Structure formats: structure tokens, C-alpha cells
Amino acid sequence: NTLRNSAAYNINVNVDSKLNLTKVWFNLVIRDQGRPIGLAGSGLDLSGFLDDFIIAREPGVTPMIVGDDGAIQAHPDRRLIAYSSAAGGASERHRVFDLLDQPEQRDALREAMRLARAKAGSVHCLWA
């Protein structure tokens, strides 16, 4: 799937339950005159960071990490994580938008995320 994708790279989170590791994989498409000819990539172990980030809970706050498309990459409830989302594996129930009840809330979140991408380094709040 990565070679067929037009993006220059993808980032994918993978949880290995047998080894109890969570890694983020960076995959780069190697091109020759615009034609994809191979892949290069590496993984980074995020297990310790995620344990600290996800387990550190404050009342009323649910820490999570989401991708540009809303795919949930890290969440205290592992059933909500969109494993292999870079390969097209994220269903709607694994996207942050589906955690909101109203269509207006989902649209407002999409807009806040769009603004955040458009204005790097800025903060956009959404109360839902």
C-alpha cells in the first residue's frame, strides 16, 4: 500500500502485544524520476512515552494522539486505536470524530484540525 500511495512518506503506529512494545514506523518512498522503486524506513519505540502519557490521567481529560485524518494513534482504551491506519486500516469507529455525538461537533473538530494544520504552532480550542 505504501508504494501505491502518492505521499512521499507515511507514519504508522504498531502495537506488538507479544513483545509488549508500541512503535511508530516512518516509511519513505524511494523514487527514480517520480516512479516509486522502493521503501526505506525505521521504527521508534514509544512504549515508555505512551505509558507515561496515556496513564497520567486528570479528571475530565482523556489524553490521545490522532493523525491528520482523525485516526486515533494512542488512547487509554486500546479498542479505539486505529492500528495500521497508514495502510488504510482505520474504520470510522477508530477516528476521533466518532467519539463526538453531534455532526456539528464533528464538523467543528475537523475545522479546528484544519486550522491547526494551516497555522503551525498555533492552538485551537474546541469545547464539546
PDB file of C-alpha atoms in Angstrom:
ATOM      1  CA  ASN A   1       0.000   0.000   0.000  1.00  0.00           C
ATOM      2  CA  THR A   2       2.808   2.452   0.788  1.00  0.00           C
ATOM      3  CA  LEU A   3       4.299   2.174  -2.709  1.00  0.00           C
ATOM      4  CA  ARG A   4       0.901   2.779  -4.326  1.00  0.00           C
ATOM      5  CA  ASN A   5       0.276   5.846  -2.170  1.00  0.00           C
ATOM      6  CA  SER A   6       1.178   9.202  -3.733  1.00  0.00           C
ATOM      7  CA  ALA A   7       2.519  10.570  -0.427  1.00  0.00           C
ATOM      8  CA  ALA A   8       6.290  10.827  -0.036  1.00  0.00           C
ATOM      9  CA  TYR A   9       6.110   9.124   3.368  1.00  0.00           C
ATOM     10  CA  ASN A  10       3.746   7.650   5.927  1.00  0.00           C
ATOM     11  CA  ILE A  11       3.797   7.260   9.668  1.00  0.00           C
ATOM     12  CA  ASN A  12       2.201   4.232  11.260  1.00  0.00           C
ATOM     13  CA  VAL A  13       1.769   3.090  14.854  1.00  0.00           C
ATOM     14  CA  ASN A  14       2.115  -0.621  15.519  1.00  0.00           C
ATOM     15  CA  VAL A  15       1.471  -2.402  18.806  1.00  0.00           C
ATOM     16  CA  ASP A  16       3.139  -5.771  19.296  1.00  0.00           C
ATOM     17  CA  SER A  17       1.179  -7.394  22.121  1.00  0.00           C
ATOM     18  CA  LYS A  18       3.532 -10.404  22.311  1.00  0.00           C
ATOM     19  CA  LEU A  19       6.576  -8.203  22.917  1.00  0.00           C
ATOM     20  CA  ASN A  20       4.532  -5.532  24.742  1.00  0.00           C
ATOM     21  CA  LEU A  21       6.019  -2.800  22.512  1.00  0.00           C
ATOM     22  CA  THR A  22       4.470   0.139  20.730  1.00  0.00           C
ATOM     23  CA  LYS A  23       6.474   1.536  17.841  1.00  0.00           C
ATOM     24  CA  VAL A  24       5.938   4.319  15.385  1.00  0.00           C
ATOM     25  CA  TRP A  25       7.211   3.467  11.926  1.00  0.00           C
ATOM     26  CA  PHE A  26       8.424   6.050   9.427  1.00  0.00           C
ATOM     27  CA  ASN A  27       8.252   4.763   5.861  1.00  0.00           C
ATOM     28  CA  LEU A  28       9.731   6.765   2.977  1.00  0.00           C
ATOM     29  CA  VAL A  29       9.066   6.038  -0.676  1.00  0.00           C
ATOM     30  CA  ILE A  30      12.255   5.927  -2.769  1.00  0.00           C
ATOM     31  CA  ARG A  31      11.605   7.281  -6.260  1.00  0.00           C
ATOM     32  CA  ASP A  32      13.517   7.357  -9.521  1.00  0.00           C
ATOM     33  CA  GLN A  33      12.284  10.146 -11.812  1.00  0.00           C
ATOM     34  CA  GLY A  34       8.979  10.162  -9.941  1.00  0.00           C
ATOM     35  CA  ARG A  35       8.454   6.390 -10.171  1.00  0.00           C
ATOM     36  CA  PRO A  36       8.371   4.514  -6.840  1.00  0.00           C
ATOM     37  CA  ILE A  37      11.136   1.897  -6.748  1.00  0.00           C
ATOM     38  CA  GLY A  38      11.410   1.007  -3.082  1.00  0.00           C
ATOM     39  CA  LEU A  39      10.882   1.815   0.568  1.00  0.00           C
ATOM     40  CA  ALA A  40      13.130   2.888   3.405  1.00  0.00           C
ATOM     41  CA  GLY A  41      12.057   3.205   6.977  1.00  0.00           C
ATOM     42  CA  SER A  42      12.720   2.826  10.631  1.00  0.00           C
ATOM     43  CA  GLY A  43      10.824   2.334  13.857  1.00  0.00           C
ATOM     44  CA  LEU A  44      10.984   4.217  17.122  1.00  0.00           C
ATOM     45  CA  ASP A  45       9.938   2.561  20.395  1.00  0.00           C
ATOM     46  CA  LEU A  46       7.248   4.672  22.057  1.00  0.00           C
ATOM     47  CA  SER A  47       6.261   2.241  24.810  1.00  0.00           C
ATOM     48  CA  GLY A  48       7.635   4.245  27.744  1.00  0.00           C
ATOM     49  CA  PHE A  49       6.385   7.582  26.436  1.00  0.00           C
ATOM     50  CA  LEU A  50       2.905   6.239  25.761  1.00  0.00           C
ATOM     51  CA  ASP A  51       2.712   4.584  29.165  1.00  0.00           C
ATOM     52  CA  ASP A  52       3.547   7.901  30.841  1.00  0.00           C
ATOM     53  CA  PHE A  53       1.342   9.984  28.537  1.00  0.00           C
ATOM     54  CA  ILE A  54      -1.726   7.760  28.463  1.00  0.00           C
ATOM     55  CA  ILE A  55      -1.661   6.597  32.079  1.00  0.00           C
ATOM     56  CA  ALA A  56      -1.175  10.121  33.520  1.00  0.00           C
ATOM     57  CA  ARG A  57      -4.865  10.927  33.938  1.00  0.00           C
ATOM     58  CA  GLU A  58      -6.547  14.084  35.104  1.00  0.00           C
ATOM     59  CA  PRO A  59     -10.274  14.169  35.882  1.00  0.00           C
ATOM     60  CA  GLY A  60     -12.238  15.115  32.765  1.00  0.00           C
ATOM     61  CA  VAL A  61      -9.230  14.785  30.434  1.00  0.00           C
ATOM     62  CA  THR A  62      -8.690  11.893  28.028  1.00  0.00           C
ATOM     63  CA  PRO A  63      -5.194  12.039  26.526  1.00  0.00           C
ATOM     64  CA  MET A  64      -4.936  10.788  22.951  1.00  0.00           C
ATOM     65  CA  ILE A  65      -2.856  11.186  19.837  1.00  0.00           C
ATOM     66  CA  VAL A  66      -4.624  11.450  16.473  1.00  0.00           C
ATOM     67  CA  GLY A  67      -3.464  11.628  12.877  1.00  0.00           C
ATOM     68  CA  ASP A  68      -4.392  14.253  10.273  1.00  0.00           C
ATOM     69  CA  ASP A  69      -7.346  12.162   9.161  1.00  0.00           C
ATOM     70  CA  GLY A  70      -8.608  11.743  12.741  1.00  0.00           C
ATOM     71  CA  ALA A  71      -7.284   8.185  13.102  1.00  0.00           C
ATOM     72  CA  ILE A  72      -6.653   7.506  16.796  1.00  0.00           C
ATOM     73  CA  GLN A  73      -2.988   6.546  17.235  1.00  0.00           C
ATOM     74  CA  ALA A  74      -2.876   6.404  21.051  1.00  0.00           C
ATOM     75  CA  HIS A  75      -5.736   6.256  23.572  1.00  0.00           C
ATOM     76  CA  PRO A  76      -6.246   4.786  27.063  1.00  0.00           C
ATOM     77  CA  ASP A  77      -8.902   2.466  25.558  1.00  0.00           C
ATOM     78  CA  ARG A  78      -6.846   0.350  23.151  1.00  0.00           C
ATOM     79  CA  ARG A  79     -10.025  -0.821  21.387  1.00  0.00           C
ATOM     80  CA  LEU A  80     -10.291   2.685  19.886  1.00  0.00           C
ATOM     81  CA  ILE A  81      -6.797   2.746  18.367  1.00  0.00           C
ATOM     82  CA  ALA A  82      -6.637   2.660  14.554  1.00  0.00           C
ATOM     83  CA  TYR A  83      -3.888   0.067  14.170  1.00  0.00           C
ATOM     84  CA  SER A  84      -2.267   0.058  10.722  1.00  0.00           C
ATOM     85  CA  SER A  85      -4.162   3.219   9.808  1.00  0.00           C
ATOM     86  CA  ALA A  86      -1.419   4.314   7.396  1.00  0.00           C
ATOM     87  CA  ALA A  87      -2.213   1.223   5.344  1.00  0.00           C
ATOM     88  CA  GLY A  88      -5.872   2.214   5.157  1.00  0.00           C
ATOM     89  CA  GLY A  89      -6.934   0.160   8.167  1.00  0.00           C
ATOM     90  CA  ALA A  90      -8.777   2.881  10.137  1.00  0.00           C
ATOM     91  CA  SER A  91     -12.522   2.421  10.203  1.00  0.00           C
ATOM     92  CA  GLU A  92     -14.875   5.199  11.284  1.00  0.00           C
ATOM     93  CA  ARG A  93     -15.076   3.800  14.807  1.00  0.00           C
ATOM     94  CA  HIS A  94     -11.322   4.320  15.124  1.00  0.00           C
ATOM     95  CA  ARG A  95     -11.443   8.041  14.353  1.00  0.00           C
ATOM     96  CA  VAL A  96     -11.658  10.824  16.906  1.00  0.00           C
ATOM     97  CA  PHE A  97     -14.679  12.306  15.121  1.00  0.00           C
ATOM     98  CA  ASP A  98     -16.796   9.293  16.017  1.00  0.00           C
ATOM     99  CA  LEU A  99     -16.228   9.979  19.727  1.00  0.00           C
ATOM    100  CA  LEU A 100     -18.400  13.094  19.378  1.00  0.00           C
ATOM    101  CA  ASP A 101     -22.188  12.763  19.483  1.00  0.00           C
ATOM    102  CA  GLN A 102     -23.352  15.517  17.141  1.00  0.00           C
ATOM    103  CA  PRO A 103     -22.482  16.104  13.462  1.00  0.00           C
ATOM    104  CA  GLU A 104     -21.912  19.793  14.278  1.00  0.00           C
ATOM    105  CA  GLN A 105     -19.290  18.803  16.856  1.00  0.00           C
ATOM    106  CA  ARG A 106     -17.535  16.547  14.349  1.00  0.00           C
ATOM    107  CA  ASP A 107     -17.535  19.343  11.755  1.00  0.00           C
ATOM    108  CA  ALA A 108     -16.177  21.826  14.321  1.00  0.00           C
ATOM    109  CA  LEU A 109     -13.351  19.417  15.205  1.00  0.00           C
ATOM    110  CA  ARG A 110     -12.473  18.908  11.538  1.00  0.00           C
ATOM    111  CA  GLU A 111     -12.322  22.696  11.127  1.00  0.00           C
ATOM    112  CA  ALA A 112     -10.167  23.139  14.251  1.00  0.00           C
ATOM    113  CA  MET A 113      -7.775  20.476  12.944  1.00  0.00           C
ATOM    114  CA  ARG A 114      -7.686  22.145   9.514  1.00  0.00           C
ATOM    115  CA  LEU A 115      -6.841  25.498  11.128  1.00  0.00           C
ATOM    116  CA  ALA A 116      -4.118  23.888  13.240  1.00  0.00           C
ATOM    117  CA  ARG A 117      -2.503  22.437  10.100  1.00  0.00           C
ATOM    118  CA  ALA A 118      -2.817  25.780   8.272  1.00  0.00           C
ATOM    119  CA  LYS A 119      -1.280  27.757  11.155  1.00  0.00           C
ATOM    120  CA  ALA A 120       1.558  25.652  12.521  1.00  0.00           C
ATOM    121  CA  GLY A 121       2.435  26.423  16.124  1.00  0.00           C
ATOM    122  CA  SER A 122      -0.996  27.816  16.903  1.00  0.00           C
ATOM    123  CA  VAL A 123      -3.535  26.430  19.349  1.00  0.00           C
ATOM    124  CA  HIS A 124      -7.214  25.898  18.583  1.00  0.00           C
ATOM    125  CA  CYS A 125      -9.676  25.019  21.323  1.00  0.00           C
ATOM    126  CA  LEU A 126     -12.880  23.101  20.867  1.00  0.00           C
ATOM    127  CA  TRP A 127     -15.339  22.537  23.680  1.00  0.00           C
ATOM    128  CA  ALA A 128     -17.608  19.576  23.025  1.00  0.00           C
TER     129      ALA A 128
END
